[in-house]
PDB file of C-alpha atoms in Angstrom:
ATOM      1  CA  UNK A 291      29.845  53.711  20.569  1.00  0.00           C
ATOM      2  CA  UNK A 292      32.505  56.298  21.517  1.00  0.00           C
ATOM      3  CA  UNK A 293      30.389  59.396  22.179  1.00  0.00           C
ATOM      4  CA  UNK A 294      31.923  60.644  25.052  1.00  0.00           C
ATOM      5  CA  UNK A 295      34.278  62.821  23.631  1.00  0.00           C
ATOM      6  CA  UNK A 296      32.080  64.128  20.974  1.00  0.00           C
ATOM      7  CA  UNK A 297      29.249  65.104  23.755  1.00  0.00           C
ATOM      8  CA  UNK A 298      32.398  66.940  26.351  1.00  0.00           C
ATOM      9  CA  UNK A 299      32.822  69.465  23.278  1.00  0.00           C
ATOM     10  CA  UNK A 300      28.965  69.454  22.562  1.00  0.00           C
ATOM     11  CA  UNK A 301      28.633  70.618  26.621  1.00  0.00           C
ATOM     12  CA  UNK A 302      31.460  72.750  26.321  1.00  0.00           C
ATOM     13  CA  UNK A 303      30.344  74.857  23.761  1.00  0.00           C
ATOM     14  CA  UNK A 304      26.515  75.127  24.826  1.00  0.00           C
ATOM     15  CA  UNK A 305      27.788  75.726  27.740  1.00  0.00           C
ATOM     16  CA  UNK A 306      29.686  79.090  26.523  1.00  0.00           C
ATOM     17  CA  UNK A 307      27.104  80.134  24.629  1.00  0.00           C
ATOM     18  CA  UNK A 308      25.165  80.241  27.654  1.00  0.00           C
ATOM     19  CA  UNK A 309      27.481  82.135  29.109  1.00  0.00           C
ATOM     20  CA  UNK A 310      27.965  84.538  26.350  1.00  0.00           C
ATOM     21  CA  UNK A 311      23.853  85.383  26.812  1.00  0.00           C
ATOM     22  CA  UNK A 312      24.463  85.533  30.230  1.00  0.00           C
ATOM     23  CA  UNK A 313      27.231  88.318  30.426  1.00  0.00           C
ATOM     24  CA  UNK A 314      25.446  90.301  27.851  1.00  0.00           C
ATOM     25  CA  UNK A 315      22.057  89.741  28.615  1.00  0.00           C
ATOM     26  CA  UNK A 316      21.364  89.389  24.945  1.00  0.00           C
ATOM     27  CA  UNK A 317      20.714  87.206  22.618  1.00  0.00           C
ATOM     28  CA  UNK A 318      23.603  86.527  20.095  1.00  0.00           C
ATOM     29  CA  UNK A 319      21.788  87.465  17.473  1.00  0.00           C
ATOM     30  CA  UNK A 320      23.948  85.684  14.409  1.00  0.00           C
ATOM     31  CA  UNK A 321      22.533  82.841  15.676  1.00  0.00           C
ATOM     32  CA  UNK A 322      19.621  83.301  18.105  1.00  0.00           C
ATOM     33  CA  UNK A 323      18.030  85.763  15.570  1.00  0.00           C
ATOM     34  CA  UNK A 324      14.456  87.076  18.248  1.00  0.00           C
ATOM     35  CA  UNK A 325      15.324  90.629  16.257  1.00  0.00           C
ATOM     36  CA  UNK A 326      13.654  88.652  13.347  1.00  0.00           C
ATOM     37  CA  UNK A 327      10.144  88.951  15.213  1.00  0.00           C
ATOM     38  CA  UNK A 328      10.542  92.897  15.536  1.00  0.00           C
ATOM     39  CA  UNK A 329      12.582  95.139  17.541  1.00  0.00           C
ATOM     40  CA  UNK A 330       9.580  95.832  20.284  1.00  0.00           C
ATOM     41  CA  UNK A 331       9.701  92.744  21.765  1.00  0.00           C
ATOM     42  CA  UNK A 332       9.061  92.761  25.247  1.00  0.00           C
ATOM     43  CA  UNK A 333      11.410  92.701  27.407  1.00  0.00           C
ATOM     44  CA  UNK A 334      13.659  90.079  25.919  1.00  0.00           C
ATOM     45  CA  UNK A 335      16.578  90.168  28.174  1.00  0.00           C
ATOM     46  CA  UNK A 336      14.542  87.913  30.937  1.00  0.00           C
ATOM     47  CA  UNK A 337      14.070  85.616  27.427  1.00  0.00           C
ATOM     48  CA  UNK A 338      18.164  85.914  26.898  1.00  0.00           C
ATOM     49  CA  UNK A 339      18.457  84.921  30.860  1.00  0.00           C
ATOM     50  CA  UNK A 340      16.167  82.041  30.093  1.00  0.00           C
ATOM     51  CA  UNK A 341      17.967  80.689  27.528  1.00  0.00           C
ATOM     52  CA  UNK A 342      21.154  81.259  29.136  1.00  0.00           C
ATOM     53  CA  UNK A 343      20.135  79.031  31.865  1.00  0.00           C
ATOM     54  CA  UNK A 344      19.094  76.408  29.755  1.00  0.00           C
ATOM     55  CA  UNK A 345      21.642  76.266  27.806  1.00  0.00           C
ATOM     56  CA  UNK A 346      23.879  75.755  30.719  1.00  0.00           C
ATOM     57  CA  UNK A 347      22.044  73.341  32.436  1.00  0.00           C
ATOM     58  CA  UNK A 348      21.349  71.400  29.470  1.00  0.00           C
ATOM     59  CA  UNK A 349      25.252  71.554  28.806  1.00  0.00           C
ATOM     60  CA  UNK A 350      25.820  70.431  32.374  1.00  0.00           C
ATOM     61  CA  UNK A 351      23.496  67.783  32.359  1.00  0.00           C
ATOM     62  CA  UNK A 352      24.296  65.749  29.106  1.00  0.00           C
ATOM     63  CA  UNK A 353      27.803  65.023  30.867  1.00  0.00           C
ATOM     64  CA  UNK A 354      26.115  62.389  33.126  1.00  0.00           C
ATOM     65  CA  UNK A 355      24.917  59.609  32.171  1.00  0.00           C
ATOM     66  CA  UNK A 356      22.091  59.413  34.948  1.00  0.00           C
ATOM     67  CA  UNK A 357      20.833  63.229  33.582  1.00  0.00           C
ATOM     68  CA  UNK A 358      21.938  63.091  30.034  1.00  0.00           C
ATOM     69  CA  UNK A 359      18.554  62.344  28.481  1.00  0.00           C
ATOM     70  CA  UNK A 360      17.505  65.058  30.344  1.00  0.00           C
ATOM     71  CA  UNK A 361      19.761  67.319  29.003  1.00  0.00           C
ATOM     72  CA  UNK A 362      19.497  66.236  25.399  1.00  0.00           C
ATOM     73  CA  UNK A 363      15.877  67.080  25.552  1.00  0.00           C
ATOM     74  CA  UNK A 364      16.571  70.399  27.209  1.00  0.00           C
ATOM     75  CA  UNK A 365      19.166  71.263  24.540  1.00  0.00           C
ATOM     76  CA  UNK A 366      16.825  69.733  21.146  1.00  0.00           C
ATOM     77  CA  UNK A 367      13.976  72.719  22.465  1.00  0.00           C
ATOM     78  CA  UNK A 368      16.396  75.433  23.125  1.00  0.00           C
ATOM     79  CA  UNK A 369      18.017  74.961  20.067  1.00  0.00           C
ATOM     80  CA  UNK A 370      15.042  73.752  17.917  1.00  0.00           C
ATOM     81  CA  UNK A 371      13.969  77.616  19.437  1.00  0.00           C
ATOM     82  CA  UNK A 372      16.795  78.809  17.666  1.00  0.00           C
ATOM     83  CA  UNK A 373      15.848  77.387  14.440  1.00  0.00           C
ATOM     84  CA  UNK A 374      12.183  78.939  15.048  1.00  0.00           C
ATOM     85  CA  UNK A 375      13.752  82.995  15.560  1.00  0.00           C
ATOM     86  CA  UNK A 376      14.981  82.151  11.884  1.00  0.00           C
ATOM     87  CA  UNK A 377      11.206  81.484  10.200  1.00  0.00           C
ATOM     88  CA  UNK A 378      10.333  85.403   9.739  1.00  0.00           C
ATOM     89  CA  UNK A 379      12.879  86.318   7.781  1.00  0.00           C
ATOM     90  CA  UNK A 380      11.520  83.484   4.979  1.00  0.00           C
ATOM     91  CA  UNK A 381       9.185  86.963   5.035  1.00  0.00           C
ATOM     92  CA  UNK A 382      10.877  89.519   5.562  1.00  0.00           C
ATOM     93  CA  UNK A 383      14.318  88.646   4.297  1.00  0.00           C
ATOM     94  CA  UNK A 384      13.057  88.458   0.284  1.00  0.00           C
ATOM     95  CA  UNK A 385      11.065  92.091   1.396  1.00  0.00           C
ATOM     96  CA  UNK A 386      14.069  93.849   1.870  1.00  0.00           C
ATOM     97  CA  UNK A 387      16.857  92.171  -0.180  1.00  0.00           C
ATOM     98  CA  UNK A 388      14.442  90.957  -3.082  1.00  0.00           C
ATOM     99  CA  UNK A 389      12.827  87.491  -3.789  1.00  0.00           C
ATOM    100  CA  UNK A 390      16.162  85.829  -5.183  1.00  0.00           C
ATOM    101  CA  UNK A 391      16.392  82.041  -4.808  1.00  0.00           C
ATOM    102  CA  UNK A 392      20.183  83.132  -2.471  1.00  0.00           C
ATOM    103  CA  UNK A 393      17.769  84.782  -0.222  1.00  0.00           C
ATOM    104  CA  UNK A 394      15.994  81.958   0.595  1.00  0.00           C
ATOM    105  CA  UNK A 395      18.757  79.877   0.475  1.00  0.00           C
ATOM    106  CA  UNK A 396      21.082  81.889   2.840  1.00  0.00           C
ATOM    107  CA  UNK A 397      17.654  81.911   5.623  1.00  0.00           C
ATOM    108  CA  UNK A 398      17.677  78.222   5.293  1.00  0.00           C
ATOM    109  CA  UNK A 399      21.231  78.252   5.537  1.00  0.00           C
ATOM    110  CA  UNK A 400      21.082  80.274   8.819  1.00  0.00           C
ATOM    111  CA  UNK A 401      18.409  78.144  10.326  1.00  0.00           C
ATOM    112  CA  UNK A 402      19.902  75.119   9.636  1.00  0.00           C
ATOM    113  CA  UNK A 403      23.085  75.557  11.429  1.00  0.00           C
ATOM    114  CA  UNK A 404      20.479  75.579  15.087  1.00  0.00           C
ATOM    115  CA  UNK A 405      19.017  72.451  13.118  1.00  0.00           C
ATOM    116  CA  UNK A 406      21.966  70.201  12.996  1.00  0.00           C
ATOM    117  CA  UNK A 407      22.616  71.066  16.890  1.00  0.00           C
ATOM    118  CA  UNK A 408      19.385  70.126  17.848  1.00  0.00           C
ATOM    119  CA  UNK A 409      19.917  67.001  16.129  1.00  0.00           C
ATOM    120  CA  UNK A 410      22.748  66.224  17.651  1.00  0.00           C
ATOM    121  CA  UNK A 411      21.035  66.599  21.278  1.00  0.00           C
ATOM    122  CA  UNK A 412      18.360  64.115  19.759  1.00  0.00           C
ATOM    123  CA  UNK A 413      21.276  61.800  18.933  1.00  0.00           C
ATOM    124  CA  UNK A 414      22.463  62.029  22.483  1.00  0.00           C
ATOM    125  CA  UNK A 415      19.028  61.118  23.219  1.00  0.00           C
ATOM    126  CA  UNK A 416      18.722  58.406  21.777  1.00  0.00           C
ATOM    127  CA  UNK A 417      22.168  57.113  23.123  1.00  0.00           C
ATOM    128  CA  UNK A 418      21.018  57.428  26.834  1.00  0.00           C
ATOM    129  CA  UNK A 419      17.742  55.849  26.149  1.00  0.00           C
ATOM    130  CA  UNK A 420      17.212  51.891  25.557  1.00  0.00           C
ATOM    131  CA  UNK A 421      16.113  52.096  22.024  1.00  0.00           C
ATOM    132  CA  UNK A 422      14.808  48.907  19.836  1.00  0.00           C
ATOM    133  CA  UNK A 423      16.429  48.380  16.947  1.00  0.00           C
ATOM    134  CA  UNK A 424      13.293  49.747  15.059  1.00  0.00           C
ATOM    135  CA  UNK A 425      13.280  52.838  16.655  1.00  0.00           C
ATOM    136  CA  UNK A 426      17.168  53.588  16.712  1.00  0.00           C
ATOM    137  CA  UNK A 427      16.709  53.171  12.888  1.00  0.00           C
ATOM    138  CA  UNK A 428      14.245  55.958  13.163  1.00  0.00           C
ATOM    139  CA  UNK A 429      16.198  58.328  14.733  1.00  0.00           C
ATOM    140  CA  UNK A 430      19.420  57.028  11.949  1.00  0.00           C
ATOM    141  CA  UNK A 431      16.948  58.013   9.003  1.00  0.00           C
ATOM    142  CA  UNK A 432      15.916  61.323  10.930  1.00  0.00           C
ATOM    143  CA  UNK A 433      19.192  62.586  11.249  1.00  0.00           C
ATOM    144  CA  UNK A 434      20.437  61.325   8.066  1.00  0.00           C
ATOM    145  CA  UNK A 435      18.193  63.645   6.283  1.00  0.00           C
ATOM    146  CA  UNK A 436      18.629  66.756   8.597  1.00  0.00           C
ATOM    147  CA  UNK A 437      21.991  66.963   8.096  1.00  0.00           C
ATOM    148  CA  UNK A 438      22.208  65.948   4.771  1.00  0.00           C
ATOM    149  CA  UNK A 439      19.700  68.709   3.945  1.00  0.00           C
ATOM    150  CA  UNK A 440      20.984  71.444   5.756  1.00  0.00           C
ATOM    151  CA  UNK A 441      25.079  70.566   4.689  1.00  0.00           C
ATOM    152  CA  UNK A 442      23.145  71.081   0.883  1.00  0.00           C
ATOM    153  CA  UNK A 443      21.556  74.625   1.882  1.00  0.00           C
ATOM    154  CA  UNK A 444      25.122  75.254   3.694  1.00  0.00           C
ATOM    155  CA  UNK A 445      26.720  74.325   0.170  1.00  0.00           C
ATOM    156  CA  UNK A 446      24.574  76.360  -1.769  1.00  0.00           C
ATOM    157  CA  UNK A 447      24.703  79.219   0.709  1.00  0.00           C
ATOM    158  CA  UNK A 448      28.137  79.844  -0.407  1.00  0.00           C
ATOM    159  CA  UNK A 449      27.960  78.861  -3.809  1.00  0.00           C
ATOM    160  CA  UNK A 450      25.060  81.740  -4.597  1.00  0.00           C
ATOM    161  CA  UNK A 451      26.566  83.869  -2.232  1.00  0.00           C
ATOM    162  CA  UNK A 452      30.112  84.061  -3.034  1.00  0.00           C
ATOM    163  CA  UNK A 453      31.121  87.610  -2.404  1.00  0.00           C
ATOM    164  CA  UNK A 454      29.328  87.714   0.809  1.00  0.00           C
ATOM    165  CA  UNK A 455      31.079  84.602   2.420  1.00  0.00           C
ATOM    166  CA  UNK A 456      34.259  85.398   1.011  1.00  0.00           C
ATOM    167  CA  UNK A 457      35.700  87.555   3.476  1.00  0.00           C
ATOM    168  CA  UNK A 458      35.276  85.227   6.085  1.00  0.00           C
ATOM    169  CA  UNK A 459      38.262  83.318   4.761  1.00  0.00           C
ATOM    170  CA  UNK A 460      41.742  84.584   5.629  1.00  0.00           C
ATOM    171  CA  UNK A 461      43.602  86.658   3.295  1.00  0.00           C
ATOM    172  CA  UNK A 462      46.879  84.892   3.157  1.00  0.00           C
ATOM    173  CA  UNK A 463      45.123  81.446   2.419  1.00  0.00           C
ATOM    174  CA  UNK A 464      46.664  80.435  -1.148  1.00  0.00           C
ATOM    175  CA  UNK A 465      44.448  80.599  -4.455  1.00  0.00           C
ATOM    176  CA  UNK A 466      42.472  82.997  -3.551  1.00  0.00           C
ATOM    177  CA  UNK A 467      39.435  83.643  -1.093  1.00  0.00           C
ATOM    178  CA  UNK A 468      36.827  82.961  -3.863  1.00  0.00           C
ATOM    179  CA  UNK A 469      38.076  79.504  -4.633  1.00  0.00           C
ATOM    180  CA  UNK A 470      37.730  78.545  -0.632  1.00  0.00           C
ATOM    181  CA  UNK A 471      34.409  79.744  -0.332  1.00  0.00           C
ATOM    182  CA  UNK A 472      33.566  77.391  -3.983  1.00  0.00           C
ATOM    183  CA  UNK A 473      35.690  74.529  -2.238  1.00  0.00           C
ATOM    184  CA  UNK A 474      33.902  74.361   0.980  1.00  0.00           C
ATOM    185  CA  UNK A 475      30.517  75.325  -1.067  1.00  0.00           C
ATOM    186  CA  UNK A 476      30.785  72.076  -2.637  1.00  0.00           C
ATOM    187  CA  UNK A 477      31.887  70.317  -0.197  1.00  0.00           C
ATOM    188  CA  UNK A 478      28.842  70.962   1.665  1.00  0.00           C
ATOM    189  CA  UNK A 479      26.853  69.406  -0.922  1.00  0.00           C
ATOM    190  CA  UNK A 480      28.881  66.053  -1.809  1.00  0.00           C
ATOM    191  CA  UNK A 481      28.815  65.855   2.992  1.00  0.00           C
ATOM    192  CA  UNK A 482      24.723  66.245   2.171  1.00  0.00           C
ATOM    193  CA  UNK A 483      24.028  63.730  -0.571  1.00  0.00           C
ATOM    194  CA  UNK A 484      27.005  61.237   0.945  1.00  0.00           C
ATOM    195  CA  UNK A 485      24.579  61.435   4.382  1.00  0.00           C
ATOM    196  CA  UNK A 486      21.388  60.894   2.939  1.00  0.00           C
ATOM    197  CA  UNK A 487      22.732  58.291  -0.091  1.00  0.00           C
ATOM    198  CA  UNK A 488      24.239  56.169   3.197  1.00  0.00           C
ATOM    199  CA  UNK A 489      27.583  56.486   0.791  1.00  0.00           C
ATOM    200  CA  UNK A 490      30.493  57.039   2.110  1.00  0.00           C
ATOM    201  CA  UNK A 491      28.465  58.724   5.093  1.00  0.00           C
ATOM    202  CA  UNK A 492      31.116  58.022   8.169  1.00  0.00           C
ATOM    203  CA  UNK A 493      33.806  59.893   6.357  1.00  0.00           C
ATOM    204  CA  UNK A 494      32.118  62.864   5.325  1.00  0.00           C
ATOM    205  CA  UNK A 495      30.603  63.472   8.973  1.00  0.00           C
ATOM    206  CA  UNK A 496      34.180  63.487   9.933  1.00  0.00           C
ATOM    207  CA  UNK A 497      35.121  65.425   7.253  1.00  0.00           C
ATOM    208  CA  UNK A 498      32.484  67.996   7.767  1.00  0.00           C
ATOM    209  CA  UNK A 499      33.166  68.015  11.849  1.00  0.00           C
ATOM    210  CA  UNK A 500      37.146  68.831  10.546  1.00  0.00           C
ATOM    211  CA  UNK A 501      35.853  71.432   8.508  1.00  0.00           C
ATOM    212  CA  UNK A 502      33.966  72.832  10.832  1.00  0.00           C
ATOM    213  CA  UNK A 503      37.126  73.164  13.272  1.00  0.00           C
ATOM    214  CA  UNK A 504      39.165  74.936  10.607  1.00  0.00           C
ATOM    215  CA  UNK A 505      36.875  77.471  10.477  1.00  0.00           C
ATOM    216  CA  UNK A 506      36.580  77.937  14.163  1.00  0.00           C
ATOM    217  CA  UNK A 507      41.140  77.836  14.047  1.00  0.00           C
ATOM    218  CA  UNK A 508      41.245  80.461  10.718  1.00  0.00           C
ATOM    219  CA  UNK A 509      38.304  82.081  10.303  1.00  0.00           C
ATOM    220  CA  UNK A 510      36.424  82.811  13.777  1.00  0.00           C
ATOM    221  CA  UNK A 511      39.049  82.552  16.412  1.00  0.00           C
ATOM    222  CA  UNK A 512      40.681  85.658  15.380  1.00  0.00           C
ATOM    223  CA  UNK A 513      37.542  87.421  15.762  1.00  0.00           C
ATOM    224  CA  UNK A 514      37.795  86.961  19.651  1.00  0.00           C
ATOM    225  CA  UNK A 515      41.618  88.883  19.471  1.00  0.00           C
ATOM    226  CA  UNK A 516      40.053  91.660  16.579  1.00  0.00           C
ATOM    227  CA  UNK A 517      36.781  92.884  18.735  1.00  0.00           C
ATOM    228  CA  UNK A 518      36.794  91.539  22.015  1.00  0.00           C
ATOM    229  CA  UNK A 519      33.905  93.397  23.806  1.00  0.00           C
ATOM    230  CA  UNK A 520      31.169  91.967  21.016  1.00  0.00           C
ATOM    231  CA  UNK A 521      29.288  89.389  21.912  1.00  0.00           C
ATOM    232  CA  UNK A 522      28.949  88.187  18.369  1.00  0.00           C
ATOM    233  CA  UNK A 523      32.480  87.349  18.321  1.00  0.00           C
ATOM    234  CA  UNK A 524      32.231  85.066  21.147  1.00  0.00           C
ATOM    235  CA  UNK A 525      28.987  83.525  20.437  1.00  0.00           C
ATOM    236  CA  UNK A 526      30.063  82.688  16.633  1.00  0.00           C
ATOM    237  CA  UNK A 527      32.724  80.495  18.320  1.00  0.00           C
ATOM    238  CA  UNK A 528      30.874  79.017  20.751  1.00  0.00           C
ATOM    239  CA  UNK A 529      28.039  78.180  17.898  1.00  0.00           C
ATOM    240  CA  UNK A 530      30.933  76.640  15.365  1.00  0.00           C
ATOM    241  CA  UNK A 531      32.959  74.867  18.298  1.00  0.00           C
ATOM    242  CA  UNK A 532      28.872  73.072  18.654  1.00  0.00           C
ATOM    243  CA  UNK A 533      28.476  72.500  15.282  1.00  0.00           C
ATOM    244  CA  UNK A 534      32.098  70.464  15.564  1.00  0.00           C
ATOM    245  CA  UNK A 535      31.159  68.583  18.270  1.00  0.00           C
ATOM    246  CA  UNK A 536      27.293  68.023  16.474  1.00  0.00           C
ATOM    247  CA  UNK A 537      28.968  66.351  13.273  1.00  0.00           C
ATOM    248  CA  UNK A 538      31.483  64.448  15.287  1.00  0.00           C
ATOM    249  CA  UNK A 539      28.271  62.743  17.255  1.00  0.00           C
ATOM    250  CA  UNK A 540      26.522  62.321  13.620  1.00  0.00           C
ATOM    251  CA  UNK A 541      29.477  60.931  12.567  1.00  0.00           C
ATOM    252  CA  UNK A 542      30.177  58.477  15.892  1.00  0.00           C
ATOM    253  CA  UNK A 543      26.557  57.885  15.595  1.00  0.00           C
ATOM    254  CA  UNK A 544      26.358  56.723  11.830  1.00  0.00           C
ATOM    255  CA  UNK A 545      30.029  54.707  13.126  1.00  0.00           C
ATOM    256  CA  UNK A 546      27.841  52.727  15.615  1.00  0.00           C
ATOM    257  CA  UNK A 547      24.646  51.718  13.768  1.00  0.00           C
ATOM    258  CA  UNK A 548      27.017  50.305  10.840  1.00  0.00           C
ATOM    259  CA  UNK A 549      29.167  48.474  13.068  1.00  0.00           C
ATOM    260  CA  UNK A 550      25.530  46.903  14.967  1.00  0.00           C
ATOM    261  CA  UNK A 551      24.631  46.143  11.139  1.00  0.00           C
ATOM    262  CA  UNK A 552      27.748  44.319  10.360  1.00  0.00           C
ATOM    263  CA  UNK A 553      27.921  41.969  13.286  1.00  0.00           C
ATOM    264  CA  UNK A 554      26.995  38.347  12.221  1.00  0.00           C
ATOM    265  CA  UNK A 555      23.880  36.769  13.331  1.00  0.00           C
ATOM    266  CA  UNK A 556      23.812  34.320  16.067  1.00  0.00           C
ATOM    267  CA  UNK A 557      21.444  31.199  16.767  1.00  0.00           C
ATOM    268  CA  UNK A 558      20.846  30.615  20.496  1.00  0.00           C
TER     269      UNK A 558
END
């Protein structure tokens, strides 16, 4: 199992998003939504330190083998707490923007992209721990369906919500900004059922983790050169440059257990 290179851009990039809390003392709140629980929260920047830290030291720590499993469990809370900030606005999202099956979709959507990150830090888990076969195959079905479940409400995000994600693709891209958003809309879903069918599975975790990075090259990396004092604009990076490195470890992961599955049996 080659994870290595999958789990230096997984630390990388939690690593810079704790960084990004840390300059700014925030949260980054397109992804680490605490705004969602009210704005008289007290006072959250010791929260946004918090986080920071762990972040960091989570990102720090999955790099070693001895303190990996460490790490992975450090980085499965924080970012399962990521997921949790996302929960009110199943309330108060349909409140303000009416109860419309692309509101609920698009707060799925938006907690799901911590999801898949903090199953990647359980996959890394599970690599630095001496797993039976049994429970290996646990952690194979868990993951299967998480990201096969949130790569469908990432599909259908942008298929109800055309006009809205539509903008995040570049102008000059050929046929149109609509059509990309359909294209990677559906291509979403057929990543989700291939993951939890078992079909074709390896391939699309690649093919999701190289669709990820296009975004982070097109659409997002220009954001960094267009408003460089907003911490969104970093921390959107950061996030997408994690979920890369999440769906490469899926897909290294899924690699693996098929390989194990293939070998022949032997008779001592």
């Amino acid at each position: 199992m080659n994870l290595r290179p999958a789990i230096y851009l997984y630390s990388f990039a939690t690593v810079a998003a704790g960084v990004v809390d840390l300059v700014w003392g925030d949260f980054e709140r397109a992804h680490q939504p605490i705004q969602a629980f009210g704005d008289n929260i007290p006072p959250h920047t010791i929260f946004a330190y918090a986080v920071a830290f762990g972040l960091i030291v989570g990102g720090v720590a999955v790099l070693s083998p001895r303190s990996a499993r460490r790490g992975a469990a450090i980085l499965g809370v924080v970012y399962t707490i990521f997921a949790i900030l996302w929960l009110p606005r199943l309330y108060t999202a349909p409140h303000i923007l009416g109860q419309h099956i692309p509101v609920y979709i698009g707060v799925l959507g938006g907690m799901g992209t911590q999801v898949i990150v903090a199953a990647a830090a359980a996959i890394v888990y599970a690599a630095s721990s001496k797993q039976t076969t049994a429970q290996a195959d646990r952690t194979t079905r868990m993951v299967r369906w998480i990201f096969g479940l949130c790569a469908v409400a990432f599909g259908l995000a942008h298929l109800t919500g055309i006009s809205g994600n539509e903008g995040l693709v570049p102008k000059y891209m050929p046929f149109g900004q609509a059509f990309w958003t359909i294209f990677t809309g559906v291509a979403f879903v057929l990543a989700g059922l291939a993951f939890v069918t078992a079909i074709l599975d390896v391939l699309a975790a690649r093919l999701l983790a190289t669709m990820f990075f296009v975004f982070s090259v097109l659409a997002l990396a220009p954001l960094i050169f267009k408003y460089p004092n907003a911490e969104g604009s970093w921390g959107t990076n950061a996030y997408n440059l994690a979920a890369v490195a999440s769906a490469w470890i899926f897909a290294e992961w899924l690699a693996a257990r098929r390989s194990l599955a293939a070998q022949p049996m032997t008779v001592a």
